[in-house]
């Protein structure tokens, strides 16, 4: 792995829920153990894939504390601490630090927050006071704020601001961030091998919930510059990673993980279980991965 502190596969892990919609901590511990055994390099707790926006502040903090305790240094811990109020982001970030997290992932101001560069810089400068490495989040289609190369350079001057996760899904835009020479992380599942070839420093990967061993193998091969192996592995991953990116992303990851034996229950309301016709499409796309994941276990 590279010297970048968050290289490799950082799994945006699903948050398991029981039949009553409560966090299932026993299942969460089981999933963490299985993903650690699969070689996952790091975890994003309370991630978007883990339904961060549908967790209360206390639930998110408890999830981070529990997950960090279970992981116990065996993989890195990134906590998402995004919130509407900057004071709450700082509070959540300080809590994550107290629990031993290695870093935090934070959305820029969203809803009706500032969208100008200085407003974004001021926001992350406030978060940096909590004292943990910060991974910014470029997802303009969702929050209306684009992290451009020039803004990335300004953000990198903030103490503790270490990277941007790019989930725009635009490889050309991500490549422009990579060309700044600053550590850029890919957060768009269908772009994983292309982003690594372009020089992405690490990945935050929700789709890896479904096939962790295969995703880790792809990233390890890329770090060894074995691009022929990367291409072969990607042939089995590409159909499902493209499919889940077309819509109903979180529901698709939950359903796909269930199919592959990494079930986390149903997504929390208001998200509904994926319709049966889409589950059938997922099964078809996952079929080649089932054999691969099984072989890698033997």
PDB file of C-alpha atoms in Angstrom:
ATOM      1  CA  UNK A   1       0.000   0.000   0.000  1.00  0.00           C
ATOM      2  CA  UNK A   2       1.081   3.592  -0.527  1.00  0.00           C
ATOM      3  CA  UNK A   3       2.197   5.955   2.214  1.00  0.00           C
ATOM      4  CA  UNK A   4      -1.192   7.678   2.105  1.00  0.00           C
ATOM      5  CA  UNK A   5      -2.918   6.966   5.413  1.00  0.00           C
ATOM      6  CA  UNK A   6      -6.205   5.890   3.801  1.00  0.00           C
ATOM      7  CA  UNK A   7      -5.039   3.824   0.823  1.00  0.00           C
ATOM      8  CA  UNK A   8      -6.666   0.560  -0.225  1.00  0.00           C
ATOM      9  CA  UNK A   9     -10.313  -0.438   0.238  1.00  0.00           C
ATOM     10  CA  UNK A  10     -12.150   1.613   2.847  1.00  0.00           C
ATOM     11  CA  UNK A  11     -15.470  -0.159   3.108  1.00  0.00           C
ATOM     12  CA  UNK A  12     -18.504   2.114   3.441  1.00  0.00           C
ATOM     13  CA  UNK A  13     -20.110  -0.577   5.546  1.00  0.00           C
ATOM     14  CA  UNK A  14     -23.846  -1.110   5.750  1.00  0.00           C
ATOM     15  CA  UNK A  15     -25.536  -0.547   9.111  1.00  0.00           C
ATOM     16  CA  UNK A  16     -27.532  -3.658  10.055  1.00  0.00           C
ATOM     17  CA  UNK A  17     -31.102  -3.247  11.251  1.00  0.00           C
ATOM     18  CA  UNK A  18     -33.354  -5.754  12.985  1.00  0.00           C
ATOM     19  CA  UNK A  19     -36.999  -6.469  12.160  1.00  0.00           C
ATOM     20  CA  UNK A  20     -38.064  -3.433  14.206  1.00  0.00           C
ATOM     21  CA  UNK A  21     -35.710  -1.025  12.432  1.00  0.00           C
ATOM     22  CA  UNK A  22     -33.248  -0.806  15.325  1.00  0.00           C
ATOM     23  CA  UNK A  23     -29.492  -1.104  14.861  1.00  0.00           C
ATOM     24  CA  UNK A  24     -28.496  -4.763  15.169  1.00  0.00           C
ATOM     25  CA  UNK A  25     -25.159  -4.549  16.979  1.00  0.00           C
ATOM     26  CA  UNK A  26     -24.633  -8.312  17.190  1.00  0.00           C
ATOM     27  CA  UNK A  27     -24.916  -8.600  13.413  1.00  0.00           C
ATOM     28  CA  UNK A  28     -22.737  -5.501  12.974  1.00  0.00           C
ATOM     29  CA  UNK A  29     -19.947  -7.157  14.948  1.00  0.00           C
ATOM     30  CA  UNK A  30     -20.257 -10.321  12.867  1.00  0.00           C
ATOM     31  CA  UNK A  31     -20.040  -8.326   9.637  1.00  0.00           C
ATOM     32  CA  UNK A  32     -17.007  -6.383  10.827  1.00  0.00           C
ATOM     33  CA  UNK A  33     -15.212  -9.622  11.727  1.00  0.00           C
ATOM     34  CA  UNK A  34     -15.976 -11.152   8.341  1.00  0.00           C
ATOM     35  CA  UNK A  35     -14.852  -8.087   6.429  1.00  0.00           C
ATOM     36  CA  UNK A  36     -11.642  -7.856   8.460  1.00  0.00           C
ATOM     37  CA  UNK A  37     -10.982 -11.526   7.672  1.00  0.00           C
ATOM     38  CA  UNK A  38     -11.555 -10.704   3.981  1.00  0.00           C
ATOM     39  CA  UNK A  39      -8.663  -8.242   4.115  1.00  0.00           C
ATOM     40  CA  UNK A  40     -10.549  -4.939   4.063  1.00  0.00           C
ATOM     41  CA  UNK A  41      -8.059  -2.161   4.823  1.00  0.00           C
ATOM     42  CA  UNK A  42     -10.419   0.297   6.494  1.00  0.00           C
ATOM     43  CA  UNK A  43     -14.030   1.030   7.357  1.00  0.00           C
ATOM     44  CA  UNK A  44     -16.238   4.080   7.032  1.00  0.00           C
ATOM     45  CA  UNK A  45     -18.676   3.887   9.943  1.00  0.00           C
ATOM     46  CA  UNK A  46     -22.022   5.669   9.673  1.00  0.00           C
ATOM     47  CA  UNK A  47     -21.343   5.993   5.954  1.00  0.00           C
ATOM     48  CA  UNK A  48     -23.845   7.084   3.345  1.00  0.00           C
ATOM     49  CA  UNK A  49     -24.215   3.420   2.395  1.00  0.00           C
ATOM     50  CA  UNK A  50     -24.684   2.806   6.132  1.00  0.00           C
ATOM     51  CA  UNK A  51     -27.617   5.239   6.098  1.00  0.00           C
ATOM     52  CA  UNK A  52     -25.928   8.105   7.948  1.00  0.00           C
ATOM     53  CA  UNK A  53     -28.722  10.567   7.175  1.00  0.00           C
ATOM     54  CA  UNK A  54     -31.287   8.173   8.672  1.00  0.00           C
ATOM     55  CA  UNK A  55     -29.429   7.714  11.946  1.00  0.00           C
ATOM     56  CA  UNK A  56     -29.925  10.079  14.867  1.00  0.00           C
ATOM     57  CA  UNK A  57     -26.858  11.849  16.220  1.00  0.00           C
ATOM     58  CA  UNK A  58     -26.778   9.538  19.237  1.00  0.00           C
ATOM     59  CA  UNK A  59     -27.190   6.427  17.076  1.00  0.00           C
ATOM     60  CA  UNK A  60     -24.359   7.522  14.808  1.00  0.00           C
ATOM     61  CA  UNK A  61     -22.066   8.229  17.748  1.00  0.00           C
ATOM     62  CA  UNK A  62     -22.892   4.895  19.370  1.00  0.00           C
ATOM     63  CA  UNK A  63     -22.300   3.072  16.083  1.00  0.00           C
ATOM     64  CA  UNK A  64     -18.875   4.704  15.718  1.00  0.00           C
ATOM     65  CA  UNK A  65     -17.938   3.877  19.301  1.00  0.00           C
ATOM     66  CA  UNK A  66     -19.052   0.268  18.976  1.00  0.00           C
ATOM     67  CA  UNK A  67     -17.404  -0.264  15.586  1.00  0.00           C
ATOM     68  CA  UNK A  68     -14.094   1.273  16.638  1.00  0.00           C
ATOM     69  CA  UNK A  69     -14.022  -0.958  19.729  1.00  0.00           C
ATOM     70  CA  UNK A  70     -14.648  -4.109  17.678  1.00  0.00           C
ATOM     71  CA  UNK A  71     -12.080  -3.182  15.013  1.00  0.00           C
ATOM     72  CA  UNK A  72      -9.539  -2.376  17.733  1.00  0.00           C
ATOM     73  CA  UNK A  73      -6.698  -1.328  15.451  1.00  0.00           C
ATOM     74  CA  UNK A  74      -6.999  -4.267  13.037  1.00  0.00           C
ATOM     75  CA  UNK A  75      -8.109  -1.913  10.257  1.00  0.00           C
ATOM     76  CA  UNK A  76      -8.375   1.852  10.022  1.00  0.00           C
ATOM     77  CA  UNK A  77     -11.536   3.620  11.148  1.00  0.00           C
ATOM     78  CA  UNK A  78     -13.108   6.573   9.331  1.00  0.00           C
ATOM     79  CA  UNK A  79     -16.263   8.030  10.843  1.00  0.00           C
ATOM     80  CA  UNK A  80     -18.698  10.092   8.835  1.00  0.00           C
ATOM     81  CA  UNK A  81     -19.518  13.116  10.985  1.00  0.00           C
ATOM     82  CA  UNK A  82     -21.570  15.156   8.511  1.00  0.00           C
ATOM     83  CA  UNK A  83     -24.379  17.339   9.889  1.00  0.00           C
ATOM     84  CA  UNK A  84     -26.231  20.533   9.023  1.00  0.00           C
ATOM     85  CA  UNK A  85     -24.716  22.576  11.861  1.00  0.00           C
ATOM     86  CA  UNK A  86     -20.961  23.057  11.895  1.00  0.00           C
ATOM     87  CA  UNK A  87     -20.998  22.912  15.699  1.00  0.00           C
ATOM     88  CA  UNK A  88     -22.540  19.467  15.496  1.00  0.00           C
ATOM     89  CA  UNK A  89     -19.947  18.327  12.958  1.00  0.00           C
ATOM     90  CA  UNK A  90     -17.206  19.436  15.370  1.00  0.00           C
ATOM     91  CA  UNK A  91     -18.942  17.649  18.246  1.00  0.00           C
ATOM     92  CA  UNK A  92     -19.282  14.418  16.276  1.00  0.00           C
ATOM     93  CA  UNK A  93     -15.673  14.672  15.096  1.00  0.00           C
ATOM     94  CA  UNK A  94     -14.360  15.148  18.633  1.00  0.00           C
ATOM     95  CA  UNK A  95     -16.396  12.127  19.696  1.00  0.00           C
ATOM     96  CA  UNK A  96     -14.892  10.075  16.848  1.00  0.00           C
ATOM     97  CA  UNK A  97     -11.414  11.110  17.957  1.00  0.00           C
ATOM     98  CA  UNK A  98     -12.195  10.076  21.528  1.00  0.00           C
ATOM     99  CA  UNK A  99     -13.238   6.638  20.254  1.00  0.00           C
ATOM    100  CA  UNK A 100      -9.946   6.148  18.427  1.00  0.00           C
ATOM    101  CA  UNK A 101     -11.035   6.907  14.856  1.00  0.00           C
ATOM    102  CA  UNK A 102      -8.207   7.532  12.400  1.00  0.00           C
ATOM    103  CA  UNK A 103     -10.099  10.159  10.442  1.00  0.00           C
ATOM    104  CA  UNK A 104     -13.487  11.545   9.495  1.00  0.00           C
ATOM    105  CA  UNK A 105     -15.387  11.995   6.264  1.00  0.00           C
ATOM    106  CA  UNK A 106     -17.413  15.202   6.091  1.00  0.00           C
ATOM    107  CA  UNK A 107     -19.817  16.516   3.484  1.00  0.00           C
ATOM    108  CA  UNK A 108     -19.470  20.195   2.605  1.00  0.00           C
ATOM    109  CA  UNK A 109     -22.306  22.424   3.857  1.00  0.00           C
ATOM    110  CA  UNK A 110     -25.520  21.132   2.324  1.00  0.00           C
ATOM    111  CA  UNK A 111     -29.215  22.003   2.074  1.00  0.00           C
ATOM    112  CA  UNK A 112     -29.005  25.828   2.257  1.00  0.00           C
ATOM    113  CA  UNK A 113     -25.380  26.114   3.363  1.00  0.00           C
ATOM    114  CA  UNK A 114     -22.738  28.267   1.634  1.00  0.00           C
ATOM    115  CA  UNK A 115     -21.641  27.206  -1.844  1.00  0.00           C
ATOM    116  CA  UNK A 116     -18.848  29.732  -2.456  1.00  0.00           C
ATOM    117  CA  UNK A 117     -15.230  28.646  -2.050  1.00  0.00           C
ATOM    118  CA  UNK A 118     -14.542  30.814   1.001  1.00  0.00           C
ATOM    119  CA  UNK A 119     -17.644  29.511   2.752  1.00  0.00           C
ATOM    120  CA  UNK A 120     -16.479  25.936   2.150  1.00  0.00           C
ATOM    121  CA  UNK A 121     -12.969  26.749   3.384  1.00  0.00           C
ATOM    122  CA  UNK A 122     -14.349  28.403   6.525  1.00  0.00           C
ATOM    123  CA  UNK A 123     -16.543  25.367   7.194  1.00  0.00           C
ATOM    124  CA  UNK A 124     -13.724  22.828   6.976  1.00  0.00           C
ATOM    125  CA  UNK A 125     -11.412  25.139   8.934  1.00  0.00           C
ATOM    126  CA  UNK A 126     -13.880  24.966  11.813  1.00  0.00           C
ATOM    127  CA  UNK A 127     -14.048  21.160  11.567  1.00  0.00           C
ATOM    128  CA  UNK A 128     -10.248  20.934  11.603  1.00  0.00           C
ATOM    129  CA  UNK A 129     -10.220  22.315  15.147  1.00  0.00           C
ATOM    130  CA  UNK A 130     -11.438  18.904  16.344  1.00  0.00           C
ATOM    131  CA  UNK A 131      -8.001  17.501  15.544  1.00  0.00           C
ATOM    132  CA  UNK A 132      -8.649  14.533  13.236  1.00  0.00           C
ATOM    133  CA  UNK A 133      -7.647  14.031   9.579  1.00  0.00           C
ATOM    134  CA  UNK A 134     -10.537  15.165   7.364  1.00  0.00           C
ATOM    135  CA  UNK A 135     -11.638  13.602   4.094  1.00  0.00           C
ATOM    136  CA  UNK A 136     -13.845  16.018   2.195  1.00  0.00           C
ATOM    137  CA  UNK A 137     -16.629  14.780  -0.022  1.00  0.00           C
ATOM    138  CA  UNK A 138     -17.259  15.772  -3.625  1.00  0.00           C
ATOM    139  CA  UNK A 139     -20.780  14.770  -4.586  1.00  0.00           C
ATOM    140  CA  UNK A 140     -22.124  17.852  -6.410  1.00  0.00           C
ATOM    141  CA  UNK A 141     -25.190  16.058  -7.759  1.00  0.00           C
ATOM    142  CA  UNK A 142     -26.411  15.608  -4.182  1.00  0.00           C
ATOM    143  CA  UNK A 143     -25.285  18.705  -2.271  1.00  0.00           C
ATOM    144  CA  UNK A 144     -24.821  21.338  -4.969  1.00  0.00           C
ATOM    145  CA  UNK A 145     -21.173  21.998  -4.078  1.00  0.00           C
ATOM    146  CA  UNK A 146     -18.375  20.989  -6.451  1.00  0.00           C
ATOM    147  CA  UNK A 147     -14.837  20.566  -5.180  1.00  0.00           C
ATOM    148  CA  UNK A 148     -12.815  21.860  -8.113  1.00  0.00           C
ATOM    149  CA  UNK A 149      -9.018  21.513  -8.362  1.00  0.00           C
ATOM    150  CA  UNK A 150      -8.577  25.126  -7.260  1.00  0.00           C
ATOM    151  CA  UNK A 151     -10.843  24.632  -4.233  1.00  0.00           C
ATOM    152  CA  UNK A 152      -9.062  21.363  -3.410  1.00  0.00           C
ATOM    153  CA  UNK A 153      -5.764  23.245  -3.273  1.00  0.00           C
ATOM    154  CA  UNK A 154      -7.238  25.815  -0.902  1.00  0.00           C
ATOM    155  CA  UNK A 155      -8.704  23.090   1.309  1.00  0.00           C
ATOM    156  CA  UNK A 156      -5.381  21.265   1.447  1.00  0.00           C
ATOM    157  CA  UNK A 157      -3.888  24.288   3.217  1.00  0.00           C
ATOM    158  CA  UNK A 158      -6.203  23.677   6.183  1.00  0.00           C
ATOM    159  CA  UNK A 159      -4.526  21.753   9.009  1.00  0.00           C
ATOM    160  CA  UNK A 160      -5.824  18.156   9.094  1.00  0.00           C
ATOM    161  CA  UNK A 161      -7.537  18.335   5.684  1.00  0.00           C
ATOM    162  CA  UNK A 162      -5.963  15.347   3.912  1.00  0.00           C
ATOM    163  CA  UNK A 163      -8.092  14.262   0.947  1.00  0.00           C
ATOM    164  CA  UNK A 164     -11.309  14.494  -1.049  1.00  0.00           C
ATOM    165  CA  UNK A 165     -13.550  11.533  -1.809  1.00  0.00           C
ATOM    166  CA  UNK A 166     -14.879  12.054  -5.323  1.00  0.00           C
ATOM    167  CA  UNK A 167     -18.323  10.515  -5.875  1.00  0.00           C
ATOM    168  CA  UNK A 168     -19.232  12.655  -8.858  1.00  0.00           C
ATOM    169  CA  UNK A 169     -19.027   9.622 -11.158  1.00  0.00           C
ATOM    170  CA  UNK A 170     -17.155  11.780 -13.687  1.00  0.00           C
ATOM    171  CA  UNK A 171     -13.752  10.208 -14.380  1.00  0.00           C
ATOM    172  CA  UNK A 172     -12.469  13.302 -16.197  1.00  0.00           C
ATOM    173  CA  UNK A 173     -13.391  15.498 -13.225  1.00  0.00           C
ATOM    174  CA  UNK A 174     -11.762  13.055 -10.814  1.00  0.00           C
ATOM    175  CA  UNK A 175      -8.623  12.907 -12.953  1.00  0.00           C
ATOM    176  CA  UNK A 176      -8.389  16.697 -12.737  1.00  0.00           C
ATOM    177  CA  UNK A 177      -8.380  16.378  -8.940  1.00  0.00           C
ATOM    178  CA  UNK A 178      -5.702  13.674  -9.125  1.00  0.00           C
ATOM    179  CA  UNK A 179      -3.547  15.923 -11.313  1.00  0.00           C
ATOM    180  CA  UNK A 180      -3.290  18.458  -8.490  1.00  0.00           C
ATOM    181  CA  UNK A 181      -0.882  15.988  -6.912  1.00  0.00           C
ATOM    182  CA  UNK A 182      -3.048  15.915  -3.784  1.00  0.00           C
ATOM    183  CA  UNK A 183      -4.446  12.590  -2.473  1.00  0.00           C
ATOM    184  CA  UNK A 184      -7.783  11.970  -4.163  1.00  0.00           C
ATOM    185  CA  UNK A 185     -10.063   9.087  -3.177  1.00  0.00           C
ATOM    186  CA  UNK A 186     -12.520   7.430  -5.533  1.00  0.00           C
ATOM    187  CA  UNK A 187     -16.063   7.022  -4.278  1.00  0.00           C
ATOM    188  CA  UNK A 188     -17.787   6.002  -7.534  1.00  0.00           C
ATOM    189  CA  UNK A 189     -18.086   2.219  -7.775  1.00  0.00           C
ATOM    190  CA  UNK A 190     -18.049   1.889 -11.603  1.00  0.00           C
ATOM    191  CA  UNK A 191     -14.809   3.878 -11.823  1.00  0.00           C
ATOM    192  CA  UNK A 192     -12.704   1.846  -9.382  1.00  0.00           C
ATOM    193  CA  UNK A 193     -10.008   0.394 -11.708  1.00  0.00           C
ATOM    194  CA  UNK A 194      -9.882   3.475 -13.920  1.00  0.00           C
ATOM    195  CA  UNK A 195      -9.468   5.729 -10.886  1.00  0.00           C
ATOM    196  CA  UNK A 196      -6.640   3.570  -9.571  1.00  0.00           C
ATOM    197  CA  UNK A 197      -4.902   3.662 -12.943  1.00  0.00           C
ATOM    198  CA  UNK A 198      -5.320   7.454 -13.028  1.00  0.00           C
ATOM    199  CA  UNK A 199      -3.611   7.696  -9.649  1.00  0.00           C
ATOM    200  CA  UNK A 200      -6.366   7.721  -7.023  1.00  0.00           C
ATOM    201  CA  UNK A 201      -4.793   7.391  -3.572  1.00  0.00           C
ATOM    202  CA  UNK A 202      -7.508   5.169  -2.097  1.00  0.00           C
ATOM    203  CA  UNK A 203     -11.114   4.077  -2.402  1.00  0.00           C
ATOM    204  CA  UNK A 204     -14.225   4.467  -0.275  1.00  0.00           C
ATOM    205  CA  UNK A 205     -16.349   1.683  -1.685  1.00  0.00           C
ATOM    206  CA  UNK A 206     -19.952   0.835  -0.814  1.00  0.00           C
ATOM    207  CA  UNK A 207     -20.322  -1.918  -3.400  1.00  0.00           C
ATOM    208  CA  UNK A 208     -17.503  -3.826  -1.702  1.00  0.00           C
ATOM    209  CA  UNK A 209     -20.063  -4.899   0.921  1.00  0.00           C
ATOM    210  CA  UNK A 210     -21.173  -7.506  -1.625  1.00  0.00           C
ATOM    211  CA  UNK A 211     -17.803  -8.966  -2.657  1.00  0.00           C
ATOM    212  CA  UNK A 212     -15.069  -7.827  -0.254  1.00  0.00           C
ATOM    213  CA  UNK A 213     -12.449 -10.419  -1.197  1.00  0.00           C
ATOM    214  CA  UNK A 214     -12.714  -9.641  -4.898  1.00  0.00           C
ATOM    215  CA  UNK A 215     -12.591  -5.888  -4.324  1.00  0.00           C
ATOM    216  CA  UNK A 216      -9.529  -6.205  -2.090  1.00  0.00           C
ATOM    217  CA  UNK A 217      -7.854  -8.440  -4.693  1.00  0.00           C
ATOM    218  CA  UNK A 218      -8.465  -5.819  -7.380  1.00  0.00           C
ATOM    219  CA  UNK A 219      -6.950  -3.023  -5.306  1.00  0.00           C
ATOM    220  CA  UNK A 220      -3.980  -5.138  -4.254  1.00  0.00           C
ATOM    221  CA  UNK A 221      -3.276  -6.026  -7.884  1.00  0.00           C
ATOM    222  CA  UNK A 222      -3.453  -2.335  -8.822  1.00  0.00           C
ATOM    223  CA  UNK A 223      -0.953  -1.430  -6.107  1.00  0.00           C
ATOM    224  CA  UNK A 224       1.378  -4.047  -7.593  1.00  0.00           C
ATOM    225  CA  UNK A 225       0.814  -2.450 -11.033  1.00  0.00           C
ATOM    226  CA  UNK A 226      -0.485  -5.781 -12.305  1.00  0.00           C
ATOM    227  CA  UNK A 227      -2.979  -4.186 -14.653  1.00  0.00           C
ATOM    228  CA  UNK A 228      -3.677  -7.396 -16.558  1.00  0.00           C
ATOM    229  CA  UNK A 229      -4.855  -8.982 -13.305  1.00  0.00           C
ATOM    230  CA  UNK A 230      -6.896  -5.862 -12.508  1.00  0.00           C
ATOM    231  CA  UNK A 231      -8.606  -6.163 -15.879  1.00  0.00           C
ATOM    232  CA  UNK A 232      -9.462  -9.826 -15.304  1.00  0.00           C
ATOM    233  CA  UNK A 233     -10.862  -9.177 -11.827  1.00  0.00           C
ATOM    234  CA  UNK A 234     -12.862  -6.187 -13.029  1.00  0.00           C
ATOM    235  CA  UNK A 235     -14.671  -8.328 -15.605  1.00  0.00           C
ATOM    236  CA  UNK A 236     -16.489 -10.051 -12.740  1.00  0.00           C
ATOM    237  CA  UNK A 237     -17.138  -6.839 -10.803  1.00  0.00           C
ATOM    238  CA  UNK A 238     -18.117  -4.457 -13.597  1.00  0.00           C
ATOM    239  CA  UNK A 239     -21.691  -5.702 -14.252  1.00  0.00           C
ATOM    240  CA  UNK A 240     -22.872  -5.289 -10.670  1.00  0.00           C
ATOM    241  CA  UNK A 241     -20.946  -2.067  -9.969  1.00  0.00           C
ATOM    242  CA  UNK A 242     -22.509  -0.477 -13.041  1.00  0.00           C
ATOM    243  CA  UNK A 243     -25.970  -1.789 -12.175  1.00  0.00           C
ATOM    244  CA  UNK A 244     -26.092  -0.428  -8.621  1.00  0.00           C
ATOM    245  CA  UNK A 245     -24.918   2.993  -9.819  1.00  0.00           C
ATOM    246  CA  UNK A 246     -27.984   3.367 -12.045  1.00  0.00           C
ATOM    247  CA  UNK A 247     -30.343   4.091  -9.146  1.00  0.00           C
ATOM    248  CA  UNK A 248     -31.548   2.864  -5.746  1.00  0.00           C
ATOM    249  CA  UNK A 249     -27.909   2.615  -4.717  1.00  0.00           C
ATOM    250  CA  UNK A 250     -28.245   1.983  -0.987  1.00  0.00           C
ATOM    251  CA  UNK A 251     -31.142  -0.444  -1.396  1.00  0.00           C
ATOM    252  CA  UNK A 252     -29.160  -2.285  -4.081  1.00  0.00           C
ATOM    253  CA  UNK A 253     -26.103  -2.653  -1.844  1.00  0.00           C
ATOM    254  CA  UNK A 254     -28.239  -3.994   1.006  1.00  0.00           C
ATOM    255  CA  UNK A 255     -29.943  -6.460  -1.350  1.00  0.00           C
ATOM    256  CA  UNK A 256     -26.714  -7.512  -3.035  1.00  0.00           C
ATOM    257  CA  UNK A 257     -24.949  -8.035   0.270  1.00  0.00           C
ATOM    258  CA  UNK A 258     -27.859 -10.211   1.387  1.00  0.00           C
ATOM    259  CA  UNK A 259     -27.560 -12.324  -1.758  1.00  0.00           C
ATOM    260  CA  UNK A 260     -23.817 -12.759  -1.184  1.00  0.00           C
ATOM    261  CA  UNK A 261     -24.200 -13.768   2.464  1.00  0.00           C
ATOM    262  CA  UNK A 262     -23.345 -10.424   4.082  1.00  0.00           C
ATOM    263  CA  UNK A 263     -26.905  -9.511   5.026  1.00  0.00           C
ATOM    264  CA  UNK A 264     -27.634  -6.394   7.077  1.00  0.00           C
ATOM    265  CA  UNK A 265     -31.415  -6.646   7.061  1.00  0.00           C
ATOM    266  CA  UNK A 266     -33.550  -4.146   5.197  1.00  0.00           C
ATOM    267  CA  UNK A 267     -32.646  -0.475   4.782  1.00  0.00           C
ATOM    268  CA  UNK A 268     -34.257   1.813   7.327  1.00  0.00           C
ATOM    269  CA  UNK A 269     -37.413   3.666   6.398  1.00  0.00           C
ATOM    270  CA  UNK A 270     -38.160   5.760   4.428  1.00  0.00           C
ATOM    271  CA  UNK A 271     -36.042   3.598   2.085  1.00  0.00           C
ATOM    272  CA  UNK A 272     -37.814   0.406   1.107  1.00  0.00           C
ATOM    273  CA  UNK A 273     -36.513  -3.032   0.237  1.00  0.00           C
ATOM    274  CA  UNK A 274     -35.429  -3.303  -3.401  1.00  0.00           C
ATOM    275  CA  UNK A 275     -38.262  -4.520  -5.687  1.00  0.00           C
ATOM    276  CA  UNK A 276     -38.119  -8.194  -6.640  1.00  0.00           C
ATOM    277  CA  UNK A 277     -37.500  -7.496 -10.332  1.00  0.00           C
ATOM    278  CA  UNK A 278     -34.378  -5.513  -9.456  1.00  0.00           C
ATOM    279  CA  UNK A 279     -33.245  -8.205  -7.022  1.00  0.00           C
ATOM    280  CA  UNK A 280     -33.443 -10.696  -9.895  1.00  0.00           C
ATOM    281  CA  UNK A 281     -31.213  -8.424 -11.998  1.00  0.00           C
ATOM    282  CA  UNK A 282     -28.768  -8.185  -9.100  1.00  0.00           C
ATOM    283  CA  UNK A 283     -28.628 -11.975  -8.784  1.00  0.00           C
ATOM    284  CA  UNK A 284     -27.696 -12.301 -12.439  1.00  0.00           C
ATOM    285  CA  UNK A 285     -24.993  -9.632 -12.145  1.00  0.00           C
ATOM    286  CA  UNK A 286     -23.590 -11.209  -8.981  1.00  0.00           C
ATOM    287  CA  UNK A 287     -23.515 -14.767 -10.304  1.00  0.00           C
ATOM    288  CA  UNK A 288     -19.855 -14.737 -11.489  1.00  0.00           C
ATOM    289  CA  UNK A 289     -18.787 -13.164  -8.197  1.00  0.00           C
ATOM    290  CA  UNK A 290     -20.361 -15.899  -6.083  1.00  0.00           C
ATOM    291  CA  UNK A 291     -17.988 -18.505  -7.472  1.00  0.00           C
ATOM    292  CA  UNK A 292     -15.004 -16.203  -7.216  1.00  0.00           C
ATOM    293  CA  UNK A 293     -15.682 -15.252  -3.590  1.00  0.00           C
ATOM    294  CA  UNK A 294     -16.184 -18.920  -2.685  1.00  0.00           C
ATOM    295  CA  UNK A 295     -12.946 -20.009  -4.393  1.00  0.00           C
ATOM    296  CA  UNK A 296     -11.033 -17.259  -2.596  1.00  0.00           C
ATOM    297  CA  UNK A 297     -12.379 -18.568   0.714  1.00  0.00           C
ATOM    298  CA  UNK A 298     -11.210 -22.154   0.158  1.00  0.00           C
TER     299      UNK A 298
END
